PDB file of C-alpha atoms in Angstrom:
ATOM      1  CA  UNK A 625      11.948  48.612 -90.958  1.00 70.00           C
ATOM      2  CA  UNK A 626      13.911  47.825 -93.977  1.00 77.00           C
ATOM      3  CA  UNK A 627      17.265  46.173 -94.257  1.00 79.00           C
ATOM      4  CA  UNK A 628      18.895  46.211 -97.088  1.00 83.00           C
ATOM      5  CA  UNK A 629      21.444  43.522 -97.730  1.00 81.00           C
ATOM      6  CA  UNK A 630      24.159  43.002-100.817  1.00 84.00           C
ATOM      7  CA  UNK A 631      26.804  40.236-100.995  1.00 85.00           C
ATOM      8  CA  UNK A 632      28.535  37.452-103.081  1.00 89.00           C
ATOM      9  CA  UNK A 633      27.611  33.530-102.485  1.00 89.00           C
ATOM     10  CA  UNK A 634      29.030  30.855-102.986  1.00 94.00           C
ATOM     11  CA  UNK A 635      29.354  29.105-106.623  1.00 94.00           C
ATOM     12  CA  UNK A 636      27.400  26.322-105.295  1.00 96.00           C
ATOM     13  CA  UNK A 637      24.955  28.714-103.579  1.00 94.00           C
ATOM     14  CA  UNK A 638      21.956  30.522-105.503  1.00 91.00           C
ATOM     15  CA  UNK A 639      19.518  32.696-104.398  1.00 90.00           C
ATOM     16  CA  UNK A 640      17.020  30.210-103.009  1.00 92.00           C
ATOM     17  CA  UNK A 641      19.734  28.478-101.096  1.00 94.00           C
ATOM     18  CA  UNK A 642      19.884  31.705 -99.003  1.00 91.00           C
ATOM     19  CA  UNK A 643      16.204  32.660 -98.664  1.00 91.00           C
ATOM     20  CA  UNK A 644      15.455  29.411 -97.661  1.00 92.00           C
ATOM     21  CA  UNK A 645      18.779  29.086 -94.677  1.00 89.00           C
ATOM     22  CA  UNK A 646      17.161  32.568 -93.681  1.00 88.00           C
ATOM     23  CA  UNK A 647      13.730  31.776 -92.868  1.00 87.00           C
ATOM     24  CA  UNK A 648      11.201  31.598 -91.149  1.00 88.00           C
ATOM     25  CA  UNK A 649      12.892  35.354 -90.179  1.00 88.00           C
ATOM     26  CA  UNK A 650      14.081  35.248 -86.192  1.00 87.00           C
ATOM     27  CA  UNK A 651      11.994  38.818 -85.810  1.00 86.00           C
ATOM     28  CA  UNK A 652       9.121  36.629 -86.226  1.00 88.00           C
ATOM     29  CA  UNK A 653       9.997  33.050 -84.502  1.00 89.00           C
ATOM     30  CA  UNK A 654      12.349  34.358 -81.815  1.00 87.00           C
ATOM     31  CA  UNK A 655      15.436  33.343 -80.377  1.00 88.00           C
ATOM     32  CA  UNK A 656      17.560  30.725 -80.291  1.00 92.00           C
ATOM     33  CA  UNK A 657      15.604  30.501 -83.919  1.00 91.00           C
ATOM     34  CA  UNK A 658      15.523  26.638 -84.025  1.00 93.00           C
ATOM     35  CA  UNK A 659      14.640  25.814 -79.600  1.00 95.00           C
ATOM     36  CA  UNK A 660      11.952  28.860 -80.324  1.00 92.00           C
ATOM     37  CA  UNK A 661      10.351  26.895 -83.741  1.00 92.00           C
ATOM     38  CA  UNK A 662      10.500  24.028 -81.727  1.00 95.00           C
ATOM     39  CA  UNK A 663       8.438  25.604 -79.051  1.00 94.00           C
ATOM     40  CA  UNK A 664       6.302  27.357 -81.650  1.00 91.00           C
ATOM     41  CA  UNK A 665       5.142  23.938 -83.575  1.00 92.00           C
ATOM     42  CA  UNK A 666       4.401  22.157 -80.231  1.00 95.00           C
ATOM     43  CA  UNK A 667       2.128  25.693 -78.730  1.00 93.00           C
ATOM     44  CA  UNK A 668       0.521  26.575 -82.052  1.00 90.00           C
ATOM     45  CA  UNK A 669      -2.780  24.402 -82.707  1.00 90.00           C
ATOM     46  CA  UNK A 670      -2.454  25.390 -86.393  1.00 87.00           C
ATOM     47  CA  UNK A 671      -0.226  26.022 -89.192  1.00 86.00           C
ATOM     48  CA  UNK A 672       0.970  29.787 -90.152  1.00 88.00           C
ATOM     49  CA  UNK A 673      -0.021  29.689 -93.258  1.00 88.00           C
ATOM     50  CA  UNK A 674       1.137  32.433 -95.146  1.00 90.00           C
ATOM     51  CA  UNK A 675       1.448  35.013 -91.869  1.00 91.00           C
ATOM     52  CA  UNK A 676       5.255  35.427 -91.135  1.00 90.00           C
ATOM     53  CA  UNK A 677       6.431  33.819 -94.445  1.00 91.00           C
ATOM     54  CA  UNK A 678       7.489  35.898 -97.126  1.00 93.00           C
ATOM     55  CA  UNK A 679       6.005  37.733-100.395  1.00 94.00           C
ATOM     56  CA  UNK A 680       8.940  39.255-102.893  1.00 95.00           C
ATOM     57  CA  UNK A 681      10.693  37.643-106.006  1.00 96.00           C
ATOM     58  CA  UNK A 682      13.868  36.465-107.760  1.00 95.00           C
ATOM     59  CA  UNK A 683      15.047  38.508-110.587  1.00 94.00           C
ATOM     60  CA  UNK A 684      16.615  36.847-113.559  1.00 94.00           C
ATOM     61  CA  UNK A 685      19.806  39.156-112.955  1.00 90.00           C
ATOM     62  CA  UNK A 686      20.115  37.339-109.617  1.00 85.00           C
ATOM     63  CA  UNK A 687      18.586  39.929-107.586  1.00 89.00           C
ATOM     64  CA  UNK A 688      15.923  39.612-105.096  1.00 91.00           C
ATOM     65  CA  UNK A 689      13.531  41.767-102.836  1.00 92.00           C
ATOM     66  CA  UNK A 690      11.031  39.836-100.146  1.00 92.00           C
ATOM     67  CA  UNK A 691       9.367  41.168 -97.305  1.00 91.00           C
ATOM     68  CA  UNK A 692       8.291  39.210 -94.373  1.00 92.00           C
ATOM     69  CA  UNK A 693       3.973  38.946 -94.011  1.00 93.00           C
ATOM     70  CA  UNK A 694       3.589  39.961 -90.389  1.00 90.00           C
ATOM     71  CA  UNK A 695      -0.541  40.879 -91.294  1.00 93.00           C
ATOM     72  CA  UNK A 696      -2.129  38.600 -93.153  1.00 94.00           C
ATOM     73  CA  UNK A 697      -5.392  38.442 -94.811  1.00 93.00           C
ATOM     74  CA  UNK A 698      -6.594  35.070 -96.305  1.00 91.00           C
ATOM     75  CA  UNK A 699      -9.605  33.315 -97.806  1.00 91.00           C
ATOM     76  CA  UNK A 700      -9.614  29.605 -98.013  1.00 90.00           C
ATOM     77  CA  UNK A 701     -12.827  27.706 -98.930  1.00 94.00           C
ATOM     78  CA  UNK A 702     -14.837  31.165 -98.600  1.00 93.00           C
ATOM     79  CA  UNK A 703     -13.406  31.153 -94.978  1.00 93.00           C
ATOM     80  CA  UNK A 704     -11.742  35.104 -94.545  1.00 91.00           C
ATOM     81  CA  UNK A 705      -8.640  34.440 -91.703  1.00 91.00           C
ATOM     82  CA  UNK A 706      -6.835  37.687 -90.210  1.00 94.00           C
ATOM     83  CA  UNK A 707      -3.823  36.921 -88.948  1.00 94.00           C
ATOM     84  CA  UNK A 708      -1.280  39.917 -86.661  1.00 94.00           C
ATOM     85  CA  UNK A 709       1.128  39.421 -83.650  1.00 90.00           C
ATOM     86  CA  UNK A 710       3.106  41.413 -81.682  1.00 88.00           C
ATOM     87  CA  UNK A 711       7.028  42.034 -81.044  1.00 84.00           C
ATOM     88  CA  UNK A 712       7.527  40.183 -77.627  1.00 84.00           C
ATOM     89  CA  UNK A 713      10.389  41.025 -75.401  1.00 86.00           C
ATOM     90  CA  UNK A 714      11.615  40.088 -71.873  1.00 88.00           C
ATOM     91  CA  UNK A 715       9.318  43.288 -70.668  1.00 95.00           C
ATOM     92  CA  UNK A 716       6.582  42.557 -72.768  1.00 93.00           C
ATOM     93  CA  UNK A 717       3.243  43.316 -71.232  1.00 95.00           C
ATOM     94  CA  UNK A 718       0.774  40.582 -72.467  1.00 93.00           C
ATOM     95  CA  UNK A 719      -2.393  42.614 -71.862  1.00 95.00           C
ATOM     96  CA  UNK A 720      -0.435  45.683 -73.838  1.00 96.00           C
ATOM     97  CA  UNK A 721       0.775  43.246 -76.484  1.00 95.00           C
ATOM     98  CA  UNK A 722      -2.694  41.737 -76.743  1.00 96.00           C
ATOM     99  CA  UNK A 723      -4.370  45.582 -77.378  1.00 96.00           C
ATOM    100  CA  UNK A 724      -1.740  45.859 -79.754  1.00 95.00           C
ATOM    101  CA  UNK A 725      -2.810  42.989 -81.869  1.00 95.00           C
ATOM    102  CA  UNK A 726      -6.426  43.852 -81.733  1.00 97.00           C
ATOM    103  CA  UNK A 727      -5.640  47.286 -83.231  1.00 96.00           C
ATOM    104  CA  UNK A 728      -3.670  45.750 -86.096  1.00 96.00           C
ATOM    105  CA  UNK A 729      -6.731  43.270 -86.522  1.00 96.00           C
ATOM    106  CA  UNK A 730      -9.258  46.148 -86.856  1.00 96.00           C
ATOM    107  CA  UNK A 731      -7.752  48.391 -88.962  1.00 95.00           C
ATOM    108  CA  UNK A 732      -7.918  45.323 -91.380  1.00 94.00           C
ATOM    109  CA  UNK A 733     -11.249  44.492 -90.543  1.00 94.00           C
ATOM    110  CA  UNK A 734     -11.520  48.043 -91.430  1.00 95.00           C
ATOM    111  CA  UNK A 735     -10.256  47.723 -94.580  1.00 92.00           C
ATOM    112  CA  UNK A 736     -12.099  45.057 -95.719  1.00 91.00           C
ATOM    113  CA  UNK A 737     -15.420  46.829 -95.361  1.00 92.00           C
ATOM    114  CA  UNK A 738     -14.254  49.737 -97.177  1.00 92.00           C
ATOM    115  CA  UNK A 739     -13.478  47.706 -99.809  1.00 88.00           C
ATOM    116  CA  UNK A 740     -16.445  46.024 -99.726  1.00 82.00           C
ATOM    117  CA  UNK A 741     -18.216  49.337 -99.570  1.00 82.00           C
ATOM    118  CA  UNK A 742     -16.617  50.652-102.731  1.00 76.00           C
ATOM    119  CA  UNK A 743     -17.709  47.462-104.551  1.00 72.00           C
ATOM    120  CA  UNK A 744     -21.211  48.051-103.518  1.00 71.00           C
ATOM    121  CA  UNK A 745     -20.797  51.399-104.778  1.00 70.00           C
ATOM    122  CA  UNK A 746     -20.077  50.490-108.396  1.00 66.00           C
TER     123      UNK A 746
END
């Protein structure tokens, strides 16, 4: 899904002003965004990290291009940490949703041995 977004701020606006007033995204916290951060700080035994944040940059002709991390791979004191979800509605299933983020899982898992499988290779 891509949305593609043009406008003009503010003089006293910038470019950071408005990535920052737009996330955490509400695709990935929910809504109402700030009751269902709320909810998601006091549920969630750890931080995010980077999953659901943001990877993209500021151009110096005031342009800029993110995209939200909704799978994550990241090593932290030679500690690998997979992180997916799932899109959960008022008709979710849980057991569906919960298949669902064990596919996205293993298709990294996946990738991570083929990449470690090429390096052996060399």
């Amino acid at each position: 899904i891509v949305s593609r977004l043009e406008g003009l701020l503010k003089p006293q606006v910038d470019g950071f002003d408005l990535f920052m007033a737009t996330f955490p995204a509400g695709t990935v916290t929910g809504a109402p965004k700030i009751r269902a951060m709320e909810i998601i700080s006091k549920l969630e035994s750890s931080p995010r990290g980077p999953y659901a944040g943001a990877v993209g940059y500021f151009g110096f002709n005031g342009n800029m291009d993110f995209c939200i991390t909704i799978r994550t791979i990241s090593i932290v004191e030679n500690k690998l940490s997979i992180q997916v979800g799932a899109g959960i509605v008022y008709d979710s299933s849980p057991r569906k949703e919960y298949q669902e983020t064990l596919k996205k899982a293993a298709a990294m898992f996946k990738a991570i041995e083929r990449s470690k499988n090429d390096s052996d290779d060399r």
